[in-house]
Short mmCIF file of C-alpha atoms in Angstrom, two decimals:
data_model
loop_
_atom_site.label_atom_id
_atom_site.label_comp_id
_atom_site.label_asym_id
_atom_site.label_seq_id
_atom_site.Cartn_x
_atom_site.Cartn_y
_atom_site.Cartn_z
CA MET Q 1 -60.14 -51.89 -87.72
CA ILE Q 2 -57.89 -51.66 -84.65
CA GLN Q 3 -59.87 -50.64 -81.58
CA THR Q 4 -58.43 -49.17 -78.38
CA ILE Q 5 -60.34 -49.63 -75.11
CA ASN Q 6 -59.90 -48.03 -71.69
CA PRO Q 7 -59.28 -50.99 -69.36
CA TYR Q 8 -60.49 -49.08 -66.33
CA ASN Q 9 -64.05 -48.46 -67.55
CA GLY Q 10 -64.25 -50.69 -70.62
CA LYS Q 11 -65.17 -47.80 -72.92
CA GLU Q 12 -63.96 -47.56 -76.50
CA LEU Q 13 -61.39 -44.88 -77.02
CA GLU Q 14 -60.85 -44.88 -80.76
CA LYS Q 15 -60.79 -46.97 -83.95
CA TYR Q 16 -57.92 -47.02 -86.45
CA GLN Q 17 -58.11 -48.15 -90.08
CA GLU Q 18 -55.44 -50.80 -90.63
CA ASP Q 19 -52.87 -50.25 -93.34
CA ASN Q 20 -53.50 -52.51 -96.36
CA SER Q 21 -50.68 -54.04 -98.37
CA LYS Q 22 -50.47 -51.01 -100.61
CA ALA Q 23 -50.17 -48.57 -97.67
CA ILE Q 24 -47.51 -50.81 -96.03
CA LYS Q 25 -45.51 -50.90 -99.27
CA GLU Q 26 -45.69 -47.14 -99.63
CA LYS Q 27 -44.52 -46.60 -96.04
CA LEU Q 28 -41.60 -49.00 -96.41
CA ASN Q 29 -40.60 -47.42 -99.70
CA LYS Q 30 -40.72 -43.98 -98.12
CA ALA Q 31 -38.59 -45.17 -95.17
CA GLN Q 32 -35.99 -46.58 -97.59
CA GLU Q 33 -35.91 -43.35 -99.58
CA GLN Q 34 -35.44 -41.42 -96.40
CA PHE Q 35 -32.67 -43.63 -95.11
CA VAL Q 36 -30.52 -42.86 -98.17
CA GLN Q 37 -30.71 -39.19 -97.11
CA TRP Q 38 -30.70 -39.58 -93.35
CA ARG Q 39 -27.54 -41.68 -93.17
CA LEU Q 40 -25.66 -38.69 -94.58
CA THR Q 41 -26.69 -36.21 -91.90
CA SER Q 42 -24.30 -35.05 -89.22
CA TYR Q 43 -24.47 -36.09 -85.57
CA GLU Q 44 -24.95 -32.46 -84.77
CA HIS Q 45 -28.13 -32.27 -86.86
CA ARG Q 46 -29.46 -35.56 -85.42
CA SER Q 47 -28.79 -34.38 -81.88
CA GLU Q 48 -30.55 -31.12 -82.51
CA LEU Q 49 -33.76 -32.91 -83.58
CA ILE Q 50 -33.54 -35.52 -80.82
CA LEU Q 51 -33.32 -32.76 -78.24
CA LYS Q 52 -36.51 -31.21 -79.71
CA VAL Q 53 -38.21 -34.55 -79.08
CA ALA Q 54 -37.14 -34.33 -75.42
CA GLU Q 55 -38.42 -30.78 -75.26
CA LEU Q 56 -41.86 -31.85 -76.61
CA LEU Q 57 -42.03 -34.77 -74.17
CA ARG Q 58 -41.58 -32.38 -71.26
CA LYS Q 59 -43.72 -29.62 -72.63
CA ASN Q 60 -46.72 -31.92 -73.33
CA THR Q 61 -46.27 -34.44 -70.52
CA ASP Q 62 -49.81 -34.25 -69.20
CA GLN Q 63 -51.30 -34.77 -72.65
CA TYR Q 64 -49.14 -37.73 -73.58
CA ALA Q 65 -49.45 -39.28 -70.10
CA LEU Q 66 -53.22 -39.21 -70.23
CA LYS Q 67 -53.20 -41.03 -73.57
CA MET Q 68 -50.97 -43.71 -72.18
CA THR Q 69 -53.06 -44.08 -69.01
CA ARG Q 70 -56.34 -44.31 -70.81
CA GLU Q 71 -55.02 -46.91 -73.31
CA MET Q 72 -53.35 -49.36 -70.93
CA GLY Q 73 -54.30 -48.34 -67.36
CA LYS Q 74 -50.94 -47.13 -66.10
CA PRO Q 75 -51.34 -44.89 -63.05
CA ILE Q 76 -50.95 -41.29 -64.34
CA SER Q 77 -48.00 -40.36 -62.08
CA GLN Q 78 -46.08 -43.38 -63.48
CA SER Q 79 -47.03 -42.34 -67.01
CA ARG Q 80 -45.45 -38.92 -66.41
CA SER Q 81 -42.30 -40.64 -65.00
CA GLU Q 82 -42.09 -42.77 -68.13
CA LEU Q 83 -42.09 -39.68 -70.32
CA GLU Q 84 -39.42 -38.00 -68.22
CA LYS Q 85 -37.24 -41.11 -68.66
CA CYS Q 86 -37.81 -40.91 -72.43
CA ALA Q 87 -36.62 -37.31 -72.44
CA TRP Q 88 -33.54 -38.35 -70.43
CA LEU Q 89 -32.80 -41.01 -73.03
CA CYS Q 90 -32.96 -38.46 -75.80
CA GLU Q 91 -30.54 -36.20 -73.99
CA TYR Q 92 -28.12 -39.14 -73.30
CA TYR Q 93 -27.87 -40.20 -76.94
CA ALA Q 94 -27.77 -36.59 -78.24
CA ALA Q 95 -24.73 -36.17 -76.04
CA ASN Q 96 -23.05 -39.57 -76.49
CA ALA Q 97 -23.98 -41.17 -79.77
CA GLU Q 98 -21.12 -39.69 -81.76
CA SER Q 99 -18.49 -40.95 -79.21
CA HIS Q 100 -20.20 -44.40 -79.08
CA LEU Q 101 -19.79 -44.75 -82.84
CA LYS Q 102 -16.50 -43.09 -83.52
CA ASN Q 103 -13.93 -45.05 -85.53
CA GLU Q 104 -11.77 -47.38 -83.46
CA TYR Q 105 -8.20 -47.46 -84.65
CA VAL Q 106 -6.29 -50.72 -84.29
CA ASN Q 107 -2.53 -51.13 -84.52
CA THR Q 108 -1.69 -53.71 -87.18
CA ASP Q 109 1.01 -54.28 -89.82
CA HIS Q 110 -1.04 -52.17 -92.23
CA LEU Q 111 -0.55 -48.43 -92.83
CA LYS Q 112 -3.94 -47.77 -91.29
CA SER Q 113 -6.70 -50.04 -89.93
CA TYR Q 114 -9.79 -49.18 -88.04
CA VAL Q 115 -13.37 -50.26 -87.27
CA ALA Q 116 -16.21 -48.04 -88.44
CA TYR Q 117 -19.86 -48.25 -87.19
CA GLU Q 118 -22.23 -47.62 -90.05
CA PRO Q 119 -26.05 -47.83 -90.20
CA LEU Q 120 -27.86 -50.84 -91.61
CA GLY Q 121 -30.95 -49.17 -92.98
CA VAL Q 122 -34.68 -49.70 -92.17
CA VAL Q 123 -35.18 -51.47 -88.79
CA LEU Q 124 -38.53 -52.89 -87.81
CA ALA Q 125 -39.53 -52.65 -84.12
CA VAL Q 126 -42.30 -54.87 -82.71
CA MET Q 127 -43.18 -53.36 -79.32
CA PRO Q 128 -45.47 -54.18 -76.36
CA TRP Q 129 -48.12 -52.21 -74.52
CA ASN Q 130 -46.76 -52.10 -70.96
CA TYR Q 131 -44.41 -49.14 -71.47
CA PRO Q 132 -45.96 -47.63 -74.60
CA PHE Q 133 -43.44 -44.75 -74.93
CA TRP Q 134 -40.30 -46.07 -73.24
CA GLN Q 135 -40.04 -49.34 -75.12
CA VAL Q 136 -40.29 -47.56 -78.49
CA MET Q 137 -38.06 -44.66 -77.60
CA ARG Q 138 -35.21 -46.83 -76.43
CA PHE Q 139 -35.24 -48.35 -79.89
CA ILE Q 140 -35.88 -45.40 -82.15
CA VAL Q 141 -33.63 -42.80 -80.48
CA PRO Q 142 -30.31 -44.73 -80.77
CA ALA Q 143 -31.42 -46.05 -84.21
CA LEU Q 144 -31.89 -42.54 -85.61
CA MET Q 145 -28.68 -41.27 -83.95
CA ALA Q 146 -26.78 -44.12 -85.67
CA GLY Q 147 -28.16 -43.10 -89.07
CA ASN Q 148 -30.84 -45.82 -89.35
CA VAL Q 149 -34.57 -45.19 -89.79
CA GLY Q 150 -37.32 -47.16 -88.04
CA VAL Q 151 -40.73 -48.55 -88.69
CA LEU Q 152 -42.96 -49.52 -85.78
CA LYS Q 153 -45.47 -52.26 -85.21
CA HIS Q 154 -46.89 -51.38 -81.81
CA ALA Q 155 -49.33 -53.31 -79.71
CA SER Q 156 -52.88 -52.76 -81.03
CA SER Q 157 -54.13 -51.73 -77.53
CA VAL Q 158 -51.89 -48.68 -77.49
CA MET Q 159 -52.21 -47.59 -81.18
CA GLY Q 160 -53.06 -44.05 -80.13
CA SER Q 161 -49.69 -43.74 -78.33
CA ALA Q 162 -48.02 -45.10 -81.48
CA VAL Q 163 -49.71 -42.52 -83.69
CA LEU Q 164 -48.78 -39.80 -81.20
CA MET Q 165 -45.14 -40.73 -81.19
CA GLU Q 166 -44.84 -40.48 -84.94
CA ASP Q 167 -46.41 -37.03 -84.74
CA ILE Q 168 -43.95 -35.97 -82.03
CA PHE Q 169 -40.96 -36.86 -84.26
CA ILE Q 170 -42.40 -35.08 -87.27
CA GLU Q 171 -43.23 -32.00 -85.16
CA SER Q 172 -39.63 -32.10 -83.89
CA GLY Q 173 -38.38 -31.68 -87.48
CA PHE Q 174 -37.54 -35.30 -88.49
CA PRO Q 175 -38.29 -35.86 -92.13
CA LYS Q 176 -41.24 -38.09 -92.90
CA GLY Q 177 -39.96 -41.65 -93.17
CA CYS Q 178 -37.39 -41.46 -90.37
CA PHE Q 179 -39.91 -42.89 -87.93
CA THR Q 180 -43.03 -44.53 -89.31
CA ASN Q 181 -45.90 -46.09 -87.48
CA LEU Q 182 -47.53 -49.08 -89.18
CA VAL Q 183 -51.20 -49.49 -88.30
CA ILE Q 184 -51.18 -53.26 -88.48
CA GLY Q 185 -51.95 -56.39 -86.48
CA SER Q 186 -49.58 -59.27 -85.80
CA LYS Q 187 -50.48 -61.19 -89.00
CA ALA Q 188 -48.80 -58.57 -91.20
CA VAL Q 189 -45.40 -58.81 -89.48
CA GLU Q 190 -44.07 -61.87 -91.24
CA ASN Q 191 -44.33 -60.36 -94.70
CA ILE Q 192 -42.86 -57.06 -93.52
CA ILE Q 193 -39.83 -58.88 -92.13
CA LYS Q 194 -39.43 -60.69 -95.50
CA ASN Q 195 -39.52 -57.41 -97.34
CA PRO Q 196 -35.96 -56.71 -98.67
CA ILE Q 197 -36.19 -53.12 -97.43
CA VAL Q 198 -36.25 -54.25 -93.78
CA LYS Q 199 -32.66 -55.00 -92.73
CA ALA Q 200 -33.13 -55.98 -89.05
CA VAL Q 201 -35.78 -56.48 -86.38
CA THR Q 202 -36.03 -55.75 -82.70
CA LEU Q 203 -38.81 -57.11 -80.47
CA THR Q 204 -39.87 -56.64 -76.89
CA GLY Q 205 -42.56 -59.13 -75.88
CA SER Q 206 -43.39 -62.70 -75.06
CA LYS Q 207 -41.38 -65.85 -75.87
CA PRO Q 208 -43.87 -66.99 -78.53
CA ALA Q 209 -43.75 -63.65 -80.26
CA GLY Q 210 -40.00 -63.55 -80.06
CA SER Q 211 -39.63 -67.08 -81.38
CA ALA Q 212 -41.91 -66.34 -84.36
CA VAL Q 213 -40.13 -63.14 -85.28
CA ALA Q 214 -36.67 -64.71 -84.87
CA SER Q 215 -37.67 -67.69 -86.97
CA THR Q 216 -38.85 -65.52 -89.84
CA ALA Q 217 -35.85 -63.13 -89.58
CA GLY Q 218 -33.48 -66.10 -89.40
CA SER Q 219 -34.92 -67.56 -92.57
CA GLU Q 220 -34.08 -64.26 -94.27
CA ILE Q 221 -30.61 -63.99 -92.54
CA LYS Q 222 -31.61 -60.72 -90.79
CA LYS Q 223 -30.28 -59.52 -87.52
CA THR Q 224 -32.62 -59.60 -84.47
CA VAL Q 225 -32.52 -58.33 -80.91
CA LEU Q 226 -35.04 -59.88 -78.54
CA GLU Q 227 -35.98 -58.61 -75.13
CA LEU Q 228 -38.51 -61.07 -73.86
CA GLY Q 229 -40.04 -62.01 -70.52
CA GLY Q 230 -38.48 -62.17 -67.11
CA ASN Q 231 -38.90 -63.96 -63.78
CA ASN Q 232 -36.67 -61.82 -61.71
CA ALA Q 233 -35.80 -62.87 -58.11
CA LEU Q 234 -35.45 -60.53 -55.19
CA VAL Q 235 -33.00 -62.12 -52.69
CA VAL Q 236 -33.04 -60.78 -49.16
CA PHE Q 237 -30.13 -62.05 -47.03
CA LYS Q 238 -30.30 -62.10 -43.29
CA ASP Q 239 -27.99 -59.07 -42.91
CA ALA Q 240 -30.09 -56.89 -45.21
CA ASP Q 241 -31.46 -53.48 -44.18
CA ILE Q 242 -35.03 -54.69 -43.74
CA ASP Q 243 -36.89 -51.37 -44.08
CA GLN Q 244 -34.93 -50.32 -47.20
CA SER Q 245 -35.31 -53.78 -48.71
CA VAL Q 246 -39.09 -53.80 -48.07
CA GLU Q 247 -39.53 -50.43 -49.75
CA THR Q 248 -37.51 -51.47 -52.82
CA CYS Q 249 -39.16 -54.83 -53.16
CA VAL Q 250 -42.64 -53.28 -53.12
CA ALA Q 251 -41.69 -50.93 -55.88
CA ALA Q 252 -39.96 -53.69 -57.80
CA ARG Q 253 -43.08 -55.86 -57.82
CA TYR Q 254 -46.03 -53.53 -57.87
CA GLN Q 255 -44.94 -50.56 -60.01
CA ASN Q 256 -46.89 -50.45 -63.28
CA THR Q 257 -49.37 -52.73 -61.53
CA GLY Q 258 -46.77 -55.46 -61.80
CA GLN Q 259 -46.77 -55.47 -65.59
CA SER Q 260 -43.10 -55.30 -66.32
CA CYS Q 261 -40.57 -57.81 -67.66
CA ILE Q 262 -38.00 -56.64 -65.07
CA ALA Q 263 -40.39 -56.67 -62.09
CA GLY Q 264 -39.26 -58.66 -59.11
CA LYS Q 265 -41.65 -61.62 -59.24
CA ARG Q 266 -40.02 -64.16 -56.92
CA LEU Q 267 -39.18 -62.94 -53.35
CA LEU Q 268 -36.57 -65.15 -51.78
CA LEU Q 269 -36.13 -64.57 -48.04
CA HIS Q 270 -33.50 -65.98 -45.68
CA GLU Q 271 -35.50 -68.01 -43.16
CA ASP Q 272 -34.02 -66.10 -40.18
CA ILE Q 273 -35.61 -62.79 -41.24
CA ALA Q 274 -38.59 -64.05 -43.18
CA ASP Q 275 -41.22 -63.37 -40.48
CA VAL Q 276 -40.14 -59.84 -39.63
CA PHE Q 277 -39.71 -59.00 -43.33
CA MET Q 278 -43.17 -60.33 -44.26
CA GLU Q 279 -44.88 -58.42 -41.47
CA LYS Q 280 -43.45 -55.17 -42.86
CA PHE Q 281 -43.90 -56.13 -46.44
CA LYS Q 282 -47.58 -56.97 -46.02
CA THR Q 283 -48.25 -53.71 -44.26
CA ALA Q 284 -46.50 -51.79 -47.08
CA VAL Q 285 -48.53 -53.59 -49.81
CA LYS Q 286 -51.80 -53.00 -47.92
CA ASP Q 287 -50.98 -49.28 -47.88
CA LEU Q 288 -50.68 -49.05 -51.69
CA LYS Q 289 -53.36 -46.72 -53.05
CA VAL Q 290 -55.74 -48.53 -55.37
CA GLY Q 291 -58.09 -46.68 -57.67
CA ASN Q 292 -58.70 -44.76 -60.87
CA PRO Q 293 -55.38 -44.66 -62.76
CA GLU Q 294 -56.16 -41.02 -63.74
CA ASN Q 295 -55.88 -39.95 -60.09
CA ASP Q 296 -52.50 -38.64 -59.04
CA GLU Q 297 -52.40 -40.58 -55.79
CA THR Q 298 -53.20 -44.00 -57.36
CA TYR Q 299 -50.41 -46.52 -57.32
CA ILE Q 300 -52.27 -49.61 -58.34
CA GLY Q 301 -54.71 -49.26 -61.24
CA VAL Q 302 -56.07 -51.98 -63.49
CA MET Q 303 -54.25 -54.53 -65.59
CA SER Q 304 -54.10 -53.75 -69.29
CA ARG Q 305 -56.72 -56.32 -70.33
CA GLU Q 306 -59.22 -58.57 -68.61
CA ASP Q 307 -57.81 -61.75 -70.17
CA LEU Q 308 -54.38 -61.00 -68.71
CA ALA Q 309 -55.95 -60.64 -65.26
CA GLU Q 310 -57.65 -64.00 -65.83
CA GLU Q 311 -54.33 -65.69 -66.72
CA LEU Q 312 -52.74 -64.34 -63.50
CA GLU Q 313 -55.70 -65.59 -61.50
CA ASP Q 314 -55.30 -69.04 -63.03
CA LEU Q 315 -51.58 -69.21 -62.07
CA MET Q 316 -52.48 -68.13 -58.54
CA ASN Q 317 -55.26 -70.68 -58.10
CA LYS Q 318 -53.17 -73.55 -59.40
CA SER Q 319 -50.36 -72.63 -57.01
CA ILE Q 320 -52.73 -72.43 -54.03
CA GLU Q 321 -54.11 -75.85 -54.99
CA MET Q 322 -50.49 -77.15 -54.83
CA GLY Q 323 -49.98 -75.75 -51.23
CA ALA Q 324 -49.19 -72.04 -51.48
CA THR Q 325 -50.76 -69.79 -48.88
CA LEU Q 326 -52.74 -66.68 -49.86
CA GLU Q 327 -51.42 -64.06 -47.47
CA LEU Q 328 -53.04 -61.01 -49.10
CA GLY Q 329 -55.34 -60.06 -51.90
CA GLY Q 330 -56.26 -62.63 -54.51
CA LYS Q 331 -59.50 -61.10 -55.72
CA ARG Q 332 -60.14 -60.11 -59.37
CA ASP Q 333 -62.82 -57.86 -60.83
CA LYS Q 334 -62.63 -57.79 -64.60
CA ALA Q 335 -59.25 -56.20 -65.40
CA PHE Q 336 -58.64 -55.30 -61.75
CA PHE Q 337 -56.44 -57.61 -59.73
CA GLU Q 338 -55.79 -56.94 -56.04
CA PRO Q 339 -52.19 -56.57 -54.86
CA THR Q 340 -51.49 -60.16 -53.92
CA ILE Q 341 -48.92 -62.09 -51.87
CA LEU Q 342 -48.51 -65.90 -51.87
CA THR Q 343 -46.16 -67.52 -49.33
CA GLY Q 344 -44.91 -71.12 -49.03
CA VAL Q 345 -44.19 -71.12 -52.75
CA THR Q 346 -42.08 -73.99 -53.94
CA LYS Q 347 -40.15 -74.18 -57.19
CA ASP Q 348 -42.61 -76.62 -58.78
CA MET Q 349 -45.50 -74.13 -58.57
CA PRO Q 350 -46.67 -72.06 -61.57
CA VAL Q 351 -46.03 -68.72 -59.79
CA PHE Q 352 -42.41 -69.72 -59.32
CA LYS Q 353 -41.77 -71.23 -62.74
CA GLU Q 354 -43.76 -68.91 -65.02
CA GLU Q 355 -43.82 -65.17 -65.56
CA THR Q 356 -46.52 -63.59 -63.39
CA PHE Q 357 -47.33 -60.45 -65.31
CA GLY Q 358 -49.30 -58.54 -62.71
CA PRO Q 359 -49.48 -57.52 -59.04
CA LEU Q 360 -48.70 -60.90 -57.44
CA MET Q 361 -45.60 -61.69 -55.35
CA ALA Q 362 -44.46 -65.32 -54.90
CA VAL Q 363 -42.51 -65.79 -51.63
CA THR Q 364 -40.01 -68.59 -50.96
CA THR Q 365 -37.50 -69.00 -48.07
CA PHE Q 366 -33.96 -70.28 -48.20
CA LYS Q 367 -31.39 -71.49 -45.63
CA ASN Q 368 -28.00 -70.34 -47.05
CA ASP Q 369 -26.32 -68.55 -49.92
CA ASP Q 370 -25.93 -71.66 -51.98
CA GLU Q 371 -29.61 -72.47 -51.84
CA ALA Q 372 -30.43 -68.84 -52.76
CA VAL Q 373 -28.22 -69.01 -55.82
CA GLU Q 374 -29.81 -72.34 -56.81
CA LEU Q 375 -33.31 -70.93 -56.53
CA VAL Q 376 -32.51 -67.83 -58.57
CA ASN Q 377 -30.98 -69.91 -61.35
CA ASP Q 378 -33.82 -72.44 -61.29
CA SER Q 379 -35.55 -70.56 -64.13
CA GLU Q 380 -35.68 -70.60 -67.94
CA PHE Q 381 -35.61 -66.83 -67.81
CA GLY Q 382 -32.47 -64.79 -67.19
CA LEU Q 383 -33.24 -61.07 -67.23
CA GLY Q 384 -32.12 -59.80 -63.81
CA VAL Q 385 -31.78 -60.42 -60.05
CA SER Q 386 -31.67 -58.11 -57.09
CA LEU Q 387 -29.59 -58.89 -53.95
CA PHE Q 388 -30.17 -57.20 -50.61
CA THR Q 389 -27.32 -57.33 -48.11
CA LEU Q 390 -24.99 -55.04 -46.17
CA ASP Q 391 -22.06 -57.27 -47.04
CA LEU Q 392 -21.14 -55.76 -50.40
CA GLU Q 393 -18.01 -57.86 -50.77
CA LYS Q 394 -20.13 -61.05 -50.49
CA ALA Q 395 -22.64 -59.66 -52.98
CA GLU Q 396 -19.90 -58.98 -55.56
CA ASN Q 397 -18.46 -62.44 -55.05
CA LEU Q 398 -21.88 -63.90 -55.79
CA VAL Q 399 -22.43 -61.90 -59.05
CA SER Q 400 -20.67 -64.44 -61.35
CA ARG Q 401 -22.77 -67.27 -59.98
CA PHE Q 402 -26.03 -65.85 -61.45
CA ASP Q 403 -26.95 -66.50 -65.04
CA ASP Q 404 -28.98 -63.31 -65.56
CA GLY Q 405 -28.19 -60.40 -67.79
CA ALA Q 406 -28.10 -57.97 -64.81
CA VAL Q 407 -27.37 -58.13 -61.09
CA PHE Q 408 -28.43 -55.16 -58.90
CA VAL Q 409 -27.34 -54.94 -55.25
CA ASN Q 410 -29.67 -53.17 -52.83
CA ALA Q 411 -31.69 -51.83 -55.76
CA LYS Q 412 -34.45 -53.04 -58.09
CA VAL Q 413 -33.51 -53.99 -61.61
CA ALA Q 414 -34.04 -51.01 -63.87
CA SER Q 415 -32.91 -49.79 -67.32
CA HIS Q 416 -30.47 -46.92 -67.64
CA PRO Q 417 -29.48 -45.20 -70.88
CA ALA Q 418 -25.79 -45.62 -70.18
CA LEU Q 419 -25.96 -49.36 -69.26
CA PRO Q 420 -26.67 -52.30 -71.52
CA PHE Q 421 -30.03 -54.00 -71.05
CA GLY Q 422 -30.98 -57.54 -72.00
CA GLY Q 423 -31.11 -61.12 -70.83
CA THR Q 424 -30.14 -64.74 -71.18
CA GLY Q 425 -32.15 -67.95 -71.71
CA ILE Q 426 -35.74 -67.36 -72.85
CA SER Q 427 -35.38 -63.70 -71.77
CA GLY Q 428 -33.80 -63.10 -75.17
CA TYR Q 429 -30.50 -61.99 -76.65
CA GLY Q 430 -28.76 -58.86 -77.77
CA ARG Q 431 -28.60 -55.64 -75.81
CA GLU Q 432 -30.43 -52.31 -75.82
CA LEU Q 433 -29.13 -48.96 -74.49
CA SER Q 434 -25.56 -47.69 -73.89
CA HIS Q 435 -22.90 -48.06 -76.54
CA PHE Q 436 -23.75 -51.73 -76.83
CA GLY Q 437 -27.32 -51.05 -77.81
CA ILE Q 438 -26.59 -48.37 -80.43
CA ARG Q 439 -24.12 -50.72 -82.13
CA GLU Q 440 -26.58 -53.61 -82.42
CA PHE Q 441 -27.96 -52.28 -85.68
CA CYS Q 442 -24.66 -51.11 -87.18
CA ASN Q 443 -22.48 -52.59 -89.85
CA ILE Q 444 -19.29 -53.12 -87.86
CA LYS Q 445 -17.00 -52.44 -90.82
CA THR Q 446 -13.31 -53.24 -90.97
CA VAL Q 447 -11.29 -50.72 -92.97
CA VAL Q 448 -7.64 -51.42 -93.95
CA ILE Q 449 -5.43 -48.98 -95.87
CA ASP Q 450 -1.92 -49.83 -97.15
#
């Protein structure tokens, strides 16, 4: 049985009977049967159904948001925002998928030659708990619009959200088999990847999970896209707009109670403005509303699981033992972790080197631009970096010096339907979203006619 638990009060929400091998086989066979039909549908038909998904997401926002909040502790207002973003995603691909996948004609010495983008088939998605709807939607929406079908292995802690999403697609008119939720644990994934029906795999999660999935898929010569962890830096130069930078950095770190791969986890401050910035930053963090995630005004709720809060506490304590200063917070009560700030962080400390998946900011100072670049790149991760400066020309000149998959200037790193999303290093490979993302699971077919 898969059990879901409310991390705020520790109460059981529901139990789900896991799919046995027979049920998994039946679901995969149904998905394959449906793919044969679905790949022949028109973009107009696909768009019509995807827009109905968007309509349901907006119509039933409160119901869906509450499910999300109770399963993983996300503040309810942020759950609603996540659903709105999912609806936006649906509308983007309904409007743009056909143009993203249109044939590309190439002038050659042949009578006609072009590149066609055709669906691969059944794609498996292994998804995390921190954005229960968004992570799944940014996979399944472009996949369906490309003519693929999807099967989902969601995190066990948000199985109710997974079940709900499959219901949403069916209610929107998608034939059964277009989007299928598998009620399984991690142990079942390897055999599913090896099943000939599954043609590709996408995973959002940790490095160990990504490594395991990529290894299995690689042994079967199957395409993978991996969006793994991040250790994003927020770099505040001495000419930055301090008030605007403080506001953005607070949101970048503490939104979703800090449980985001693209959260700004390392705050790098120019030494000339460090003191004034920190005074304002501490005040802003102190003002964050902590409480029951089901209350509209709550900004910081609980972490998704108690063991994750314990891991964050361990990274914090080890860093303090190595010389970091606890400026704010630091207390844990079961799955609740106070909004926390550590200063005097050096690059050999755990909170600098490792991904802190929770409401803890690690603060380091730098003397010049070269040192800032060096600190940003001193990481195995490479998901994104934010630069704060009024000198936009300087910022653009620095862009090519960063190894990350995204550079945002005077803004927090965020995903956008029209822009590719993904990282370098142990943050993974491949891209989601935009025309790059929808083409990841396409057969890029060369066609020549003489």
